[in-house]
Tab-separated table of C-alpha atoms in Angstrom:
chain	number	residue	atom	x	y	z
A	1	MET	CA	-14.679	15.594	8.206
A	2	ILE	CA	-16.273	18.419	6.749
A	3	ALA	CA	-15.018	22.674	8.092
A	4	ARG	CA	-17.209	24.473	9.681
A	5	PRO	CA	-16.996	28.171	7.921
A	6	GLY	CA	-14.362	29.364	10.288
A	7	ALA	CA	-13.150	26.772	11.559
A	8	GLY	CA	-9.685	27.579	10.711
A	9	PRO	CA	-7.390	25.151	8.301
A	10	LEU	CA	-6.843	22.100	8.597
A	11	ARG	CA	-4.035	20.912	11.257
A	12	ARG	CA	-2.798	17.728	11.769
A	13	LEU	CA	-0.669	16.365	14.168
A	14	VAL	CA	1.748	13.387	14.025
A	15	VAL	CA	1.824	11.029	16.362
A	16	LEU	CA	5.257	8.431	16.353
A	17	ARG	CA	5.807	6.177	19.331
A	18	HIS	CA	9.996	5.765	19.389
A	19	ALA	CA	11.081	2.839	17.524
A	20	LYS	CA	12.109	-0.642	19.396
A	21	SER	CA	14.601	0.347	22.506
A	22	ALA	CA	17.300	-2.158	23.472
A	23	ARG	CA	16.893	-2.849	27.521
A	24	PRO	CA	21.299	-2.174	28.407
A	25	ALA	CA	21.384	-3.404	32.052
A	26	GLY	CA	22.446	-0.692	34.351
A	27	VAL	CA	20.938	2.007	31.682
A	28	ALA	CA	18.812	4.296	32.721
A	29	ASP	CA	15.572	4.272	31.126
A	30	HIS	CA	15.282	8.107	30.426
A	31	ASP	CA	18.924	6.932	28.459
A	32	ARG	CA	17.856	3.348	26.662
A	33	PRO	CA	19.308	3.490	23.005
A	34	LEU	CA	17.128	2.489	19.864
A	35	ALA	CA	17.815	-2.319	19.405
A	36	GLY	CA	18.652	-3.202	15.563
A	37	ARG	CA	15.363	-3.757	15.070
A	38	GLY	CA	14.547	0.454	16.064
A	39	ARG	CA	17.243	1.505	13.840
A	40	ARG	CA	15.649	-0.377	11.042
A	41	ASP	CA	12.576	0.957	11.965
A	42	ALA	CA	12.508	4.373	12.899
A	43	PRO	CA	13.722	5.034	9.347
A	44	ALA	CA	11.202	2.646	7.279
A	45	ALA	CA	8.451	5.603	9.434
A	46	GLY	CA	10.822	8.768	8.239
A	47	ARG	CA	10.153	6.914	4.760
A	48	ALA	CA	6.186	6.535	5.781
A	49	LEU	CA	5.991	10.144	6.524
A	50	ALA	CA	7.091	11.325	3.290
A	51	GLU	CA	5.153	8.482	0.968
A	52	ALA	CA	2.032	10.511	2.855
A	53	ASP	CA	3.043	13.641	2.456
A	54	CYS	CA	2.387	14.185	6.100
A	55	LEU	CA	6.201	16.027	6.546
A	56	PRO	CA	5.764	18.345	9.708
A	57	ASP	CA	6.508	22.321	9.902
A	58	LEU	CA	8.002	21.284	13.218
A	59	ALA	CA	8.664	17.938	16.028
A	60	LEU	CA	8.292	18.448	18.888
A	61	CYS	CA	10.447	14.983	20.459
A	62	SER	CA	11.199	13.584	23.690
A	63	THR	CA	14.520	14.246	25.214
A	64	ALA	CA	14.662	10.227	26.051
A	65	VAL	CA	18.021	8.675	23.747
A	66	ARG	CA	15.763	6.030	22.632
A	67	ALA	CA	13.122	9.063	20.575
A	68	ARG	CA	15.640	11.316	19.798
A	69	GLN	CA	17.635	8.286	17.987
A	70	THR	CA	14.201	7.625	16.099
A	71	TRP	CA	13.593	11.507	15.539
A	72	GLU	CA	17.428	11.388	13.903
A	73	LEU	CA	16.547	8.409	11.458
A	74	ALA	CA	13.312	9.140	10.328
A	75	SER	CA	13.728	12.738	9.603
A	76	ALA	CA	17.332	11.958	8.078
A	77	GLN	CA	14.853	10.331	5.426
A	78	TRP	CA	13.742	13.965	3.642
A	79	GLY	CA	15.452	16.182	2.120
A	80	THR	CA	15.092	19.276	4.737
A	81	PRO	CA	14.027	17.969	7.640
A	82	PRO	CA	11.353	20.523	9.912
A	83	PRO	CA	12.827	22.406	12.878
A	84	VAL	CA	12.704	19.948	16.251
A	85	ARG	CA	12.381	20.457	19.521
A	86	HIS	CA	13.700	18.392	22.536
A	87	ASP	CA	11.178	18.341	25.327
A	88	PRO	CA	11.561	17.809	28.173
A	89	ARG	CA	7.754	17.284	29.163
A	90	LEU	CA	7.419	14.830	26.430
A	91	TYR	CA	8.905	12.022	28.819
A	92	ALA	CA	6.046	9.634	30.259
A	93	ALA	CA	3.692	12.243	30.228
A	94	ASP	CA	-0.017	11.609	30.672
A	95	VAL	CA	-2.141	13.507	28.657
A	96	PRO	CA	-2.900	16.615	30.236
A	97	GLY	CA	0.483	16.992	30.111
A	98	LEU	CA	0.493	15.770	26.080
A	99	LEU	CA	-2.036	18.541	25.523
A	100	ALA	CA	0.616	21.542	27.197
A	101	VAL	CA	2.680	21.104	25.395
A	102	VAL	CA	0.598	20.389	21.811
A	103	ARG	CA	-1.588	24.255	22.617
A	104	GLU	CA	1.874	25.834	23.008
A	105	VAL	CA	2.663	25.418	18.928
A	106	PRO	CA	2.213	28.381	17.489
A	107	ALA	CA	-0.543	29.065	15.081
A	108	GLU	CA	1.528	29.167	11.759
A	109	VAL	CA	2.595	25.600	12.200
A	110	GLU	CA	-0.183	23.063	10.795
A	111	THR	CA	1.333	19.650	11.061
A	112	LEU	CA	3.349	19.139	14.070
A	113	LEU	CA	5.454	16.010	14.614
A	114	MET	CA	5.231	14.559	18.283
A	115	ILE	CA	7.918	12.124	19.020
A	116	GLY	CA	7.221	10.315	22.594
A	117	HIS	CA	5.761	7.395	24.283
A	118	ASN	CA	3.588	4.851	25.969
A	119	PRO	CA	1.195	4.663	27.338
A	120	GLY	CA	0.217	9.074	26.282
A	121	LEU	CA	1.041	8.775	23.733
A	122	GLU	CA	-1.648	6.277	22.373
A	123	ASP	CA	-4.119	7.737	25.027
A	124	LEU	CA	-3.128	11.415	23.529
A	125	VAL	CA	-4.693	9.806	19.950
A	126	LEU	CA	-7.520	8.111	21.491
A	127	THR	CA	-8.792	11.111	23.802
A	128	LEU	CA	-8.567	13.517	20.500
A	129	ALA	CA	-10.138	11.378	17.961
A	130	GLY	CA	-13.566	12.098	17.663
A	131	ASP	CA	-13.771	9.687	15.210
A	132	ASP	CA	-11.617	7.921	12.592
A	133	LEU	CA	-11.235	6.887	8.317
A	134	ASP	CA	-12.059	2.661	7.625
A	135	ASP	CA	-10.699	0.712	11.366
A	136	ALA	CA	-8.152	2.650	12.702
A	137	LEU	CA	-9.160	3.654	15.715
A	138	ASP	CA	-9.753	-0.344	16.807
A	139	ARG	CA	-6.886	-1.170	15.271
A	140	LEU	CA	-5.253	1.423	17.663
A	141	ARG	CA	-7.508	0.092	20.863
A	142	VAL	CA	-5.510	-2.964	20.290
A	143	LYS	CA	-1.813	-2.201	20.167
A	144	PHE	CA	0.356	1.120	19.599
A	145	PRO	CA	3.511	-0.660	19.010
A	146	THR	CA	7.234	0.936	19.067
A	147	SER	CA	7.287	2.810	15.991
A	148	ALA	CA	3.470	3.378	14.966
A	149	ILE	CA	2.137	6.637	13.933
A	150	ALA	CA	-0.858	8.245	13.724
A	151	VAL	CA	-1.752	10.925	11.878
A	152	LEU	CA	-5.177	13.222	13.403
A	153	ALA	CA	-6.490	16.273	11.260
A	154	TRP	CA	-9.305	18.864	12.533
A	155	HIS	CA	-9.662	22.233	11.747
A	156	GLY	CA	-8.599	24.741	14.222
A	157	ALA	CA	-7.267	28.696	14.679
A	158	ALA	CA	-4.205	27.848	16.816
A	159	TRP	CA	-3.370	24.417	18.309
A	160	ARG	CA	-3.878	26.195	21.320
A	161	ASP	CA	-7.691	24.976	20.335
A	162	LEU	CA	-7.394	21.358	19.817
A	163	ALA	CA	-10.498	19.784	22.086
A	164	PRO	CA	-10.959	15.827	23.228
A	165	GLY	CA	-12.519	14.378	20.693
A	166	ALA	CA	-12.089	17.115	17.937
A	167	ALA	CA	-9.840	15.670	15.473
A	168	LEU	CA	-10.442	12.574	13.508
A	169	LEU	CA	-7.966	10.014	13.181
A	170	THR	CA	-7.088	9.411	9.652
A	171	ALA	CA	-4.210	7.200	8.924
A	172	MET	CA	-2.757	4.476	12.026
A	173	THR	CA	0.905	2.346	10.499
A	174	VAL	CA	3.062	0.692	11.555
A	175	PRO	CA	6.511	0.511	9.254
A	176	ARG	CA	8.462	-1.512	9.594
A	177	GLY	CA	12.388	-2.187	8.252
A	178	ALA	CA	14.483	-4.889	5.617
A	179	LYS	CA	16.036	-7.524	8.820
A	180	GLY	CA	19.165	-6.748	6.649
């Protein structure tokens, strides 16, 4: 990705699908907690973000229990977690809804983490990515599983300017925690 003069600073949108959730009988979808695998994978996602030097300035997180638990376990892997906003609009959101939330982010935030759900997150990444590195888009089109991380980079003066096809998908990874 080559910056155009006056295009603004490099910004990164880090998209993290919540870790694997349990499906307890009688529990509403919004209230489903993480499963054992999710409790192992969420910290691995946090470590992967730290190792990739991809820690956010701000996190936006769905209010669903599994998303909040993913945030708590991932961010516990960092020295000082950034501020987090739990936003009910991220639960079951589609691309226009997700973009509306992203476009409200203050301009001083350069790296934004969004934790939420499929199919909205996968669709968002596919909508924003105009190109990719390696085969990241091909892998994402096959599957964006739980705990998957996609990193989109773009140059812009403000988050409100983020447009479909404007970003480069620089990474797509699926961190997994070791079974105990």
